[in-house]
Short mmCIF file of C-alpha atoms and ligand atoms in Angstrom, two decimals:
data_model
loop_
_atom_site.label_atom_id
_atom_site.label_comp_id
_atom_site.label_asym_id
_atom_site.label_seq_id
_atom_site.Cartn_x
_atom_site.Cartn_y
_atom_site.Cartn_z
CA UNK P 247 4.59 25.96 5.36
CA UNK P 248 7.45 27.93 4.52
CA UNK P 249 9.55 26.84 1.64
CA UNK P 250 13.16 27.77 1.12
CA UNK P 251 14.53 30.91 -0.49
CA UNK P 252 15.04 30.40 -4.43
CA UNK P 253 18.42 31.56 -6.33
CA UNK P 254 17.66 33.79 -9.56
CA UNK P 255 17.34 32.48 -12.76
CA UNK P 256 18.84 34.58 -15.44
CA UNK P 257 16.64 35.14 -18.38
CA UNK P 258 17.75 33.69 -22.18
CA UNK P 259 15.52 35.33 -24.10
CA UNK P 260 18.52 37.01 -26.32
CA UNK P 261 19.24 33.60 -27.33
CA UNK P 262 16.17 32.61 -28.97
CA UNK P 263 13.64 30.51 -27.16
CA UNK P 264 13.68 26.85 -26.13
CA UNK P 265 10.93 24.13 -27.15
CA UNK P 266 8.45 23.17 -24.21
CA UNK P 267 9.65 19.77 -22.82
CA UNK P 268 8.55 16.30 -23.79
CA UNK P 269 8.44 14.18 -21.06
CA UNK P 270 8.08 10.21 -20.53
CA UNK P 271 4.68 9.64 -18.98
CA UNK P 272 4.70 6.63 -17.02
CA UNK P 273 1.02 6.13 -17.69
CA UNK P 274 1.21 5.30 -21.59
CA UNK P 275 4.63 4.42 -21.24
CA UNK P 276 5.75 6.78 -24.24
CA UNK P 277 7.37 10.59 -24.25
CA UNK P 278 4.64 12.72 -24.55
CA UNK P 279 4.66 16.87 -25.08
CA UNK P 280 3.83 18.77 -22.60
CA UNK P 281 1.17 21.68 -23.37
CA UNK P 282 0.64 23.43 -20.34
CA UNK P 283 -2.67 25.84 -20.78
CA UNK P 284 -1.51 28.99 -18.78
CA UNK P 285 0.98 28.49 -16.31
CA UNK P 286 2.89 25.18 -16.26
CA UNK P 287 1.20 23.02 -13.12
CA UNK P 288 3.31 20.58 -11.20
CA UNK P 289 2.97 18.64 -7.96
CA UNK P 290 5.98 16.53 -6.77
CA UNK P 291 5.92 14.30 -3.81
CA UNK P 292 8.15 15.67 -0.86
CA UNK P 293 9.85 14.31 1.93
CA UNK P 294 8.66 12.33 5.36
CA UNK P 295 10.53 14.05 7.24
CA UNK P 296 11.76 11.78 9.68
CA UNK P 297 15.21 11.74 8.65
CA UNK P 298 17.56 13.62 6.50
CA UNK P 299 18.19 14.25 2.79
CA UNK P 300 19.82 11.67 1.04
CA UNK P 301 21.57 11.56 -2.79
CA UNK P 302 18.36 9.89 -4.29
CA UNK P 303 15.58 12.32 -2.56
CA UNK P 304 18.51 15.38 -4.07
CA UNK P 305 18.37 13.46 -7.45
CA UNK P 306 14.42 13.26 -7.54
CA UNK P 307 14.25 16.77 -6.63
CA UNK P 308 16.58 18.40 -9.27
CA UNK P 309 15.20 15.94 -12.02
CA UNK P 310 11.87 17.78 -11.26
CA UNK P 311 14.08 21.35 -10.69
CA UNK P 312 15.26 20.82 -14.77
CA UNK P 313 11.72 20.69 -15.51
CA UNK P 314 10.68 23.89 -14.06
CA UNK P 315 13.93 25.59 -15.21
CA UNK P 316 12.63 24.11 -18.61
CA UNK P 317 9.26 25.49 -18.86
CA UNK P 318 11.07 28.80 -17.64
CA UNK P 319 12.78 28.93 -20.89
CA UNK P 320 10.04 28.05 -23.23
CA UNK P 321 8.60 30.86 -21.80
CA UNK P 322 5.92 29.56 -19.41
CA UNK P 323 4.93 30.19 -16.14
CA UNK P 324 5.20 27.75 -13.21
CA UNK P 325 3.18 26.97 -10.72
CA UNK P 326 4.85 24.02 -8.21
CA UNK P 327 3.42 22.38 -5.33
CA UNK P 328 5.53 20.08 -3.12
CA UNK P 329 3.89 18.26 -0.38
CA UNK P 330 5.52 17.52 3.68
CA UNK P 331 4.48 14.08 4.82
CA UNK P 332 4.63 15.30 8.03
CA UNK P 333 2.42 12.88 10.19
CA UNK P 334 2.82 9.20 9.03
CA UNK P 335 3.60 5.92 10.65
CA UNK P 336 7.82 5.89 9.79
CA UNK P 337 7.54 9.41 11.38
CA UNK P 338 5.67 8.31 14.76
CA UNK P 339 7.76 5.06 14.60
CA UNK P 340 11.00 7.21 14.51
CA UNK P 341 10.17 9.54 16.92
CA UNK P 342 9.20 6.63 19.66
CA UNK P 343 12.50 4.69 18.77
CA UNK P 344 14.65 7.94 19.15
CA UNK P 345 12.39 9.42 22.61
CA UNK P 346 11.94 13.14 20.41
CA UNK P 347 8.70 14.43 20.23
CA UNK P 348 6.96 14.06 16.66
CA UNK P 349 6.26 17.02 15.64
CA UNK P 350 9.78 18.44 16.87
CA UNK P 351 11.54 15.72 14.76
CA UNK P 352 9.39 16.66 11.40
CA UNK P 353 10.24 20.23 12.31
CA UNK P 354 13.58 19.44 12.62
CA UNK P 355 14.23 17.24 9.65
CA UNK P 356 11.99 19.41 7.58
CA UNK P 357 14.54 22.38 8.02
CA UNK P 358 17.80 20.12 7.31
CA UNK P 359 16.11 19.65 3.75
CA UNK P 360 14.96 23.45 2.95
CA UNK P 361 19.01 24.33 3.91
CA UNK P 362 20.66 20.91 1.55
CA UNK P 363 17.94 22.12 -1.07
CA UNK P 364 19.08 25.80 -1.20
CA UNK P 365 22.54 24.66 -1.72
CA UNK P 366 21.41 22.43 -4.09
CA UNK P 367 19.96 25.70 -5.93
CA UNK P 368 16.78 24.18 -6.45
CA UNK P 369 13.84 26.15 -7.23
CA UNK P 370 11.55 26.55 -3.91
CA UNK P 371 7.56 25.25 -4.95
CA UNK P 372 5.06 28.09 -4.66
CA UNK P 373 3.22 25.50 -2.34
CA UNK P 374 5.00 23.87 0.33
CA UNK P 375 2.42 22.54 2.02
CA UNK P 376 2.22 19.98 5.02
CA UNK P 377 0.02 17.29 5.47
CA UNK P 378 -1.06 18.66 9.36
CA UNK P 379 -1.85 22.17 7.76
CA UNK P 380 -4.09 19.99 5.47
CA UNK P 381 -6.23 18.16 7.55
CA UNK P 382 -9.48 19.82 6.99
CA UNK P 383 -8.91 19.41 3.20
CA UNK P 384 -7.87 15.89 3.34
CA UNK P 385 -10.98 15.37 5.60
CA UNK P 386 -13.31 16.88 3.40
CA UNK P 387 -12.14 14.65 0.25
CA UNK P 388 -12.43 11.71 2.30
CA UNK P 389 -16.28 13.10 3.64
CA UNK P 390 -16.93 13.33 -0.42
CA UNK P 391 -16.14 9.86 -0.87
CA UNK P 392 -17.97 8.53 2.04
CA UNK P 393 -20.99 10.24 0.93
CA UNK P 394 -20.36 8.81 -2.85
CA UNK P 395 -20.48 5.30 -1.31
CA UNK P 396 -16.80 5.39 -2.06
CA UNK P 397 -15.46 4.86 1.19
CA UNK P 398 -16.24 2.79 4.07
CA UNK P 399 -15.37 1.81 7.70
CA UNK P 400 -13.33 -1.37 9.27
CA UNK P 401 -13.71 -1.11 13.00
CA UNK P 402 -13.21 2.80 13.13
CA UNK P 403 -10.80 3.05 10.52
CA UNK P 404 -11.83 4.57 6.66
CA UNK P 405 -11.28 2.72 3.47
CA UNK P 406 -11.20 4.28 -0.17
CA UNK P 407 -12.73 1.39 -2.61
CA UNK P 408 -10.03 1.45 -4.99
CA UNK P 409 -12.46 0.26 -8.02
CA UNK P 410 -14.61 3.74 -7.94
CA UNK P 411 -12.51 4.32 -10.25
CA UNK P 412 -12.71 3.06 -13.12
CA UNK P 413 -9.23 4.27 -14.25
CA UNK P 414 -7.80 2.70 -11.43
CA UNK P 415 -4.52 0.91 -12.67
CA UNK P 416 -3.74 3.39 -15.51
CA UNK P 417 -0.99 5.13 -13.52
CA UNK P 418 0.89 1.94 -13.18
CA UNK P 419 -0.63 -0.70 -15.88
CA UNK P 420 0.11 -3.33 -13.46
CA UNK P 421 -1.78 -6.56 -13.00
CA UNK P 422 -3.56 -7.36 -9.88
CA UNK P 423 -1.18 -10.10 -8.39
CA UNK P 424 1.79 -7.74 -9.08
CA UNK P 425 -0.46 -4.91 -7.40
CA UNK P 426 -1.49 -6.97 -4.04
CA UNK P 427 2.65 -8.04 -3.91
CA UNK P 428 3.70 -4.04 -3.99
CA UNK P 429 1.05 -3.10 -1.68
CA UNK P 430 2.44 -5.28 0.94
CA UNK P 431 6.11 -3.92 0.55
CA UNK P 432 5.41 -0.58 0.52
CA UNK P 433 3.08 0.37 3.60
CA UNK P 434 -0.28 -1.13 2.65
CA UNK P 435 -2.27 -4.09 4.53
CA UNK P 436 -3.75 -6.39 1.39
CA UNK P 437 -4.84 -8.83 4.04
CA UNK P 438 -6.81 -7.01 6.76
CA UNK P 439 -9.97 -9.15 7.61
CA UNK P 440 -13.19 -6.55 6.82
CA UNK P 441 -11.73 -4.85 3.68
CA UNK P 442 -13.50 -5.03 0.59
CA UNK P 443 -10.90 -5.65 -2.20
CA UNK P 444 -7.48 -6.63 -0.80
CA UNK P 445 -6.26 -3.35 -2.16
CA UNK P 446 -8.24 -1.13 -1.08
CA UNK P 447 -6.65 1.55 0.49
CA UNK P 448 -6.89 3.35 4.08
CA UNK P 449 -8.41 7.18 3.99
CA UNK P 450 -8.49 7.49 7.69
CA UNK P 451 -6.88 6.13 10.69
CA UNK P 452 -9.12 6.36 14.06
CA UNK P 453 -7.35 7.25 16.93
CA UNK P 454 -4.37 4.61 18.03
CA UNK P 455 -3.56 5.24 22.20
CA UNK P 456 -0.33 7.38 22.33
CA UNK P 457 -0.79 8.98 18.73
CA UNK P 458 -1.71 12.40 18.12
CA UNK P 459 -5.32 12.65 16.25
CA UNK P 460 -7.55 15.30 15.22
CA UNK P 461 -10.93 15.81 15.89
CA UNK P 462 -13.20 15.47 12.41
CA UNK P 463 -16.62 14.54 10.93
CA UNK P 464 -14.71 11.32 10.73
CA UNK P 465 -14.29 10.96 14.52
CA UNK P 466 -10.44 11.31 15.97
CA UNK P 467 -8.16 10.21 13.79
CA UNK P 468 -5.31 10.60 11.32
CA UNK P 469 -4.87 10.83 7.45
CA UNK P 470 -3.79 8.13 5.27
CA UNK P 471 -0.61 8.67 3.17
CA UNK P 472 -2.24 8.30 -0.17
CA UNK P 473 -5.28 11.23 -0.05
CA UNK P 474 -2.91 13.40 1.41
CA UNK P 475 -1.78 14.47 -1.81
CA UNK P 476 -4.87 13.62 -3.70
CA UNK P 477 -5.98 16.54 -1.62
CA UNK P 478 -3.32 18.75 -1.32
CA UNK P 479 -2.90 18.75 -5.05
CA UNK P 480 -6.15 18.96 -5.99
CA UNK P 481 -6.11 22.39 -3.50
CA UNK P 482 -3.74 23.81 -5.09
CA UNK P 483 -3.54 23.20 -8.62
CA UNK P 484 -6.99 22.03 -9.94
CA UNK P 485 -7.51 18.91 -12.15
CA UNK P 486 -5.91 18.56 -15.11
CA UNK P 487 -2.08 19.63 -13.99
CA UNK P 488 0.03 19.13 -16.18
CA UNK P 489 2.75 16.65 -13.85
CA UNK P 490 2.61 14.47 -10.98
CA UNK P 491 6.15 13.38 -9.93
CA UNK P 492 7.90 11.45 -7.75
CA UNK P 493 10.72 8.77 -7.51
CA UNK P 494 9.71 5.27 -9.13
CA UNK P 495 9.22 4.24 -5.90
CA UNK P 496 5.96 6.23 -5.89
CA UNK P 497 4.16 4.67 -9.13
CA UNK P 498 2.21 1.82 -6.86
CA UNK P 499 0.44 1.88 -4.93
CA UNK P 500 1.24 6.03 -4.02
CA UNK P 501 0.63 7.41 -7.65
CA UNK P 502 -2.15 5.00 -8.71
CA UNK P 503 -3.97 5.33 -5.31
CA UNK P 504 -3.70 9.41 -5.34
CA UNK P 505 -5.19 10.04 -8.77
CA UNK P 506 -8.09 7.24 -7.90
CA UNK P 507 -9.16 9.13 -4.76
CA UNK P 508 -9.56 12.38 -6.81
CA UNK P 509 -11.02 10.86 -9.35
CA UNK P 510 -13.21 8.91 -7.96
CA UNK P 511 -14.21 11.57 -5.67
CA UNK P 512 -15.06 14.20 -8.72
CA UNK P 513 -16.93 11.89 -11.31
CA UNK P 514 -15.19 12.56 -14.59
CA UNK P 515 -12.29 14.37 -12.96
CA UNK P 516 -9.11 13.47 -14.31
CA UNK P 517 -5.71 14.08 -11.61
CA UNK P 518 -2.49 14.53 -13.92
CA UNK P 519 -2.03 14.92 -17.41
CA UNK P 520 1.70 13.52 -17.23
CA UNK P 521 2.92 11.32 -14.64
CA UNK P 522 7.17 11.45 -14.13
CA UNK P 523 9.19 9.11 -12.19
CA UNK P 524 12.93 9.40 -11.46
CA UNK P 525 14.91 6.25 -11.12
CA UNK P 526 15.92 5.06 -7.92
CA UNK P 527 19.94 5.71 -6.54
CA UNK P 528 21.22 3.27 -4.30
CA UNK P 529 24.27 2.64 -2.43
CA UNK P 530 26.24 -0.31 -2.07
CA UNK P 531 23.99 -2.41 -4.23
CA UNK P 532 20.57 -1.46 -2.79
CA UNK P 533 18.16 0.87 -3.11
CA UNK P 534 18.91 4.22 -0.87
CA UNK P 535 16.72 4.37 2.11
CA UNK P 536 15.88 6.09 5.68
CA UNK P 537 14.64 2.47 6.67
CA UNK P 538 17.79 0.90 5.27
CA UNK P 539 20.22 2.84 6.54
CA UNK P 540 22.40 2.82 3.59
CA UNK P 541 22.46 6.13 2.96
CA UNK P 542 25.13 9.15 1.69
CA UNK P 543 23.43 12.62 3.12
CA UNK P 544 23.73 16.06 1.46
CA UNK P 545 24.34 17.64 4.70
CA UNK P 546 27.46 15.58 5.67
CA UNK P 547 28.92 16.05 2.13
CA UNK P 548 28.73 19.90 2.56
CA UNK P 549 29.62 19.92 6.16
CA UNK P 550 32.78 17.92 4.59
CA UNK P 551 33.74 20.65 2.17
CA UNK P 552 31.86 19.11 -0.95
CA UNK P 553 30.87 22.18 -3.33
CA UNK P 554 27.32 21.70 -3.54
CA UNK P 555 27.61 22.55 -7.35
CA UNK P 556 29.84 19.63 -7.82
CA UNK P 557 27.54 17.43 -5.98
CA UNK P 558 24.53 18.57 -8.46
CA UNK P 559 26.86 18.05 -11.28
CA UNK P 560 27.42 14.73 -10.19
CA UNK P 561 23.52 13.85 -10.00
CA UNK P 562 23.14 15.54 -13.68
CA UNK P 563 25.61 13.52 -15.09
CA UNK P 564 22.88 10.50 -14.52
CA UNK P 565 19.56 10.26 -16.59
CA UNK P 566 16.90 11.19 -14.40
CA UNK P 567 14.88 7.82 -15.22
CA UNK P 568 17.88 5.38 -14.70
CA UNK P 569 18.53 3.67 -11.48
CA UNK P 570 22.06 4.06 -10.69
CA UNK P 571 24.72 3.71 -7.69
CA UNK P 572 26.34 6.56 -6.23
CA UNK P 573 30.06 6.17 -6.14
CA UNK P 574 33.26 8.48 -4.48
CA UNK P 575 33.92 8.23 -8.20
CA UNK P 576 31.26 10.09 -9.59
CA UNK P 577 31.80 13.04 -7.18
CA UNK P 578 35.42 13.22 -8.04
CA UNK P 579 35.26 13.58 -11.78
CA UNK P 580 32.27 16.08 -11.42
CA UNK P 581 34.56 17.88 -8.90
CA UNK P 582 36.74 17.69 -12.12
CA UNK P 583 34.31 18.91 -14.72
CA UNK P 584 33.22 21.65 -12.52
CA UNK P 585 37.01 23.09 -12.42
CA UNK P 586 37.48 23.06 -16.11
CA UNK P 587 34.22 24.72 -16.44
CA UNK P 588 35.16 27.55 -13.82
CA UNK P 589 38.36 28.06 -15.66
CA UNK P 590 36.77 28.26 -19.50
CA UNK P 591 34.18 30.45 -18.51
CA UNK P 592 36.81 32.72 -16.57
CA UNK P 593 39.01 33.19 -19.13
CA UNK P 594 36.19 33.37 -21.73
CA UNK P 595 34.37 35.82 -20.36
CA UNK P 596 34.16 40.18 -21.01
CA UNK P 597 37.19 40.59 -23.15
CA UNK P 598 38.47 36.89 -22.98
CA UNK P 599 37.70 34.53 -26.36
CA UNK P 600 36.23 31.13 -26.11
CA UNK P 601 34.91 28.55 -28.32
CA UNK P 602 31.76 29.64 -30.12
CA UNK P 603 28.16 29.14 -27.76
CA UNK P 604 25.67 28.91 -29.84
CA UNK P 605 25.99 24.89 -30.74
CA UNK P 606 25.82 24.92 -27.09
CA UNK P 607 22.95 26.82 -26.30
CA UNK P 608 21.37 24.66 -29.20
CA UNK P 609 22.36 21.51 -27.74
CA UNK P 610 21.62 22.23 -23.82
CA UNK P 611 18.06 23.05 -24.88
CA UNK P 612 17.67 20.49 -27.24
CA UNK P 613 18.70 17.72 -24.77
CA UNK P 614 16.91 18.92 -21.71
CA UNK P 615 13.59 19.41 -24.16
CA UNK P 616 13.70 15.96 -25.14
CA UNK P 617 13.03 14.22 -21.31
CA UNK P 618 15.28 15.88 -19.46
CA UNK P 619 18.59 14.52 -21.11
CA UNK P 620 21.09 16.19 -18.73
CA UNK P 621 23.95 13.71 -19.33
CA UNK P 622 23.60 15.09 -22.69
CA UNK P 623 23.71 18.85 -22.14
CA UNK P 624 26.38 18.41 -19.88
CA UNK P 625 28.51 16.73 -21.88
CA UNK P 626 27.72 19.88 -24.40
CA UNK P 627 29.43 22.04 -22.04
CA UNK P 628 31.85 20.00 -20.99
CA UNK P 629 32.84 19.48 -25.17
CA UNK P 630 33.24 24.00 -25.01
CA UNK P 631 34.93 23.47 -21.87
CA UNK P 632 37.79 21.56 -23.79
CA UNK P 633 38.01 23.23 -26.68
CA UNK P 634 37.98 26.86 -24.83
CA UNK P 635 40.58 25.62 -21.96
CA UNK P 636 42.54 24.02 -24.50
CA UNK P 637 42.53 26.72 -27.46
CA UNK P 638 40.97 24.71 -30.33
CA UNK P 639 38.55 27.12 -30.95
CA UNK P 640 38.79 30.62 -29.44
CA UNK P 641 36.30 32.64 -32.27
CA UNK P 642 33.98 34.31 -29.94
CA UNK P 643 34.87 37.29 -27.39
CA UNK P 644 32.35 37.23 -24.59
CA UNK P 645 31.73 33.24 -24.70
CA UNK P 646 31.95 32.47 -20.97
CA UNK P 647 29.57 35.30 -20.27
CA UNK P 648 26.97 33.26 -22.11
CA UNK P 649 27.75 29.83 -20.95
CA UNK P 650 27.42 31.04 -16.89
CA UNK P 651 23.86 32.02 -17.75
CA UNK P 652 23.45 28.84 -19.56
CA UNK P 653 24.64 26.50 -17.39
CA UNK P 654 23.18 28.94 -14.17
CA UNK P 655 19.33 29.46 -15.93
CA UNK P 656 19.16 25.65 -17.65
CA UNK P 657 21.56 23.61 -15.40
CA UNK P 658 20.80 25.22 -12.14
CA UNK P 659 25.23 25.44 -11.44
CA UNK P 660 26.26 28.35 -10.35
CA UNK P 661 30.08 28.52 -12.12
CA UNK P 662 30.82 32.30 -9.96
N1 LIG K 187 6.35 11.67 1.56
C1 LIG K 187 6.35 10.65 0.57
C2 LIG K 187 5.77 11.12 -0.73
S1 LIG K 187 4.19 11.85 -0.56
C3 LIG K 187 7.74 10.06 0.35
O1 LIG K 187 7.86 9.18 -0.46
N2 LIG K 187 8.72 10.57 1.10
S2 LIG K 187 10.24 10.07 1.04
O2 LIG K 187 10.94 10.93 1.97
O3 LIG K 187 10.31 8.68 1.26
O4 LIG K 187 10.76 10.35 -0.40
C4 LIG K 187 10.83 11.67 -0.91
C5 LIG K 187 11.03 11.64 -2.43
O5 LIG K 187 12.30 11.06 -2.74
C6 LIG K 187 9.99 10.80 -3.16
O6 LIG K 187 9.68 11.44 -4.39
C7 LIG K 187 10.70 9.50 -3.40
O7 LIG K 187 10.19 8.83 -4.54
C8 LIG K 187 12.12 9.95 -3.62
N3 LIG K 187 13.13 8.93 -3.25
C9 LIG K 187 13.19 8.20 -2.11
N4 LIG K 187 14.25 7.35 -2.12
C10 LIG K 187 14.89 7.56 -3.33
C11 LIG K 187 16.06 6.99 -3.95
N5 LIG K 187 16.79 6.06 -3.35
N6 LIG K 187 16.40 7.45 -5.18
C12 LIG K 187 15.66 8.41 -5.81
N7 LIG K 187 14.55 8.98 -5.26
C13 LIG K 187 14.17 8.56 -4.04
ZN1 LIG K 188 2.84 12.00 -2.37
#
């Protein structure tokens, strides 16, 4: 699939060099370094695209954009994947309740999120890669695990036995009861008659009357979420990558369900090195969601005249990992920030003085380095901001000319 285009990052590399990123890995539940061996490897869940982008998918998605523009910095390479979910049962569900024609509406939606990400200014994956483009991968992966005695059939449908695995539950360190309850909230069927192990986890759909299916060594069918991007990812980055991310949402049973399909496919393989959540934004008290309804969309923000900058600024100004609301509020003071910003770095910059950039430089990198602390290295800028706009410190000619390239390379704002 086609991605979107990606804005330039302007190099730092006359400001010294920035320490590769720890990150907390949901797995052992502690901050761990990351030590990528060659390029930097990331996968990052994308978007069923059966309805557009709201502020929690644009919050997920530049958490995971401040990692890559992280690794940038220390000097690595990057090599991102980013799957489409772009056959799935909210999908078909979506497109029978609305009369539009599947693959139309994924098409559709699909291209809403490349344009609200390009304003966003996030970096574009190397690998955007849909799910329908997949199939013969996906179907090979699940033709390993039949032949492994991984896998087998209720009526025509395909089952992954989740305990191949013997790692299965390190992703989320749940216990089982906990397990079964989340399976049954999010999408899976712990009580179908026939299965195995209550959560074990479906590989293959057979054909349903009215669905599309393709034609495989599996008979007619469809993909199941999960082995999607156990296969996609595998594809495209090898074993061993270095992060598997998604919204918290995703830990169980997506997360733990992905790396036990790969791994139980390739004995001894292990999926992701690091596994990175981002918190969940809601609205109104809940958590944001197509199915809910409650949601605040990039798109109408920008069609209403919100600067996209100010709407990332907003998102930064929350800790990737927290679960927060999104308020009017927050918009308005970032709209705020942003201005003050704009002017310091104006008046700062070719022969114009501002306060001195190097504490700053320090400090973004510093914060970001250590999990992704935005709040942190935006409150950094926002601290030069002041004391530039308001004269307390004007000892360095030049000043605003570094801070744009901070802010642009580290931050991902674009300040003009
Ligand atoms: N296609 C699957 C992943 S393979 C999926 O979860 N799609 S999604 O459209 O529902 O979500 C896309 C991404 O946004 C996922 O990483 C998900 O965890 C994240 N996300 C969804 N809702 C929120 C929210 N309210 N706050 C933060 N992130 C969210
Ligand atoms: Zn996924």
């Amino acid at each position: 699939m086609r991605a979107w285009p990606s804005p330039a990052v302007p190099r730092l590399d006359d400001l010294g060099t920035a320490r590769t990123p720890s990150l907390f890995d949901t797995a052992s539940g502690s901050v761990v370094a990351t030590s990528p061996d060659g390029p930097a490897r990331m996968y990052v869940c994308g978007i069923t695209p059966y309805d557009a982008t709201h502020i929690g998918h644009a919050a997920t998605y530049v958490a995971f954009d401040l990692l890559y523009r992280a690794w940038l910095d220390a000097g690595h390479e990057v090599r991102y994947v980013q799957n489409v979910t772009d056959i799935d049962d909210p999908l078909l569900e979506r497109a029978r309740a609305t009369g539009a024609d599947w693959a139309e509406l994924a098409e559709r939606e699909t291209e809403l999120f490349r344009v609200d990400m390009q304003a966003l200014r996030v970096l574009a994956p190397q690998g955007y890669v849909g799910a329908v483009e997949s199939i013969s991968t996906i179907t090979e992966m699940i033709e390993r695990l039949q032949r492994l005695g991984h896998a087998y059939e209720v009526d025509a449908d395909v089952y992954f036995s989740v305990h191949a695995d013997p790692a299965f539950g390190q992703v989320s360190g749940l216990d089982e009861p906990r397990m079964i309850d989340l399976f049954a909230e999010r999408g899976g069927d712990p009580g179908r008659p026939g299965k195995k192990h209550p959560l074990d986890c479906l590989l293959w759909q057979a054909e349903r009357p009215g669905e599309p299916a393709w034609d495989s060594g599996l008979g007619r069918g469809r993909p199941g979420w999960h082995v999607e991007c156990s296969a996609i990812a595998l594809e495209y980055l090898g074993e061993r990558f270095d992060v598997q991310g998604g919204g918290s949402d995703l830990v169980f049973p997506h997360h733990e369900m992905t790396a036990s399909e790969a791994q139980a496919a390739f004995d001894g393989l292990r999926f992701a090195q690091t596994y990175v959540h981002a918190g969940m934004v809601g609205y109104g008290g809940e958590k944001m969601s197509k199915s809910k309804g409650n949601l605040v969309l990039v798109s109408q923000l920008h069609d209403s005249g919100t600067d996209p900058m100010a709407l990332r600024l907003a998102l930064l100004r929350h800790h990737y990992r927290s679960d927060w609301n999104w308020t009017d509020a927050d918009l308005r003071r970032a709209q705020t920030w942003l201005t003050d910003w704009r002017v310091a770095v104006r008046e700062s910059s070719g022969s114009g003085r501002g306060a001195a950039t190097a504490p700053v430089v320090h400090e973004v990198r510093e914060a970001l380095a250590d999990d992704l602390d935005a709040p942190s290295a935006t409150e950094a800028v926002r601290r030069w901001s002041v004391a530039t706009n308001e004269g307390a410190d004007r000892s360095e000619q030049g000043a605003g000319d570094v801070i744009r390239r901070l802010v642009d390379a580290r931050l991902g704002i674009d300040l003009g």
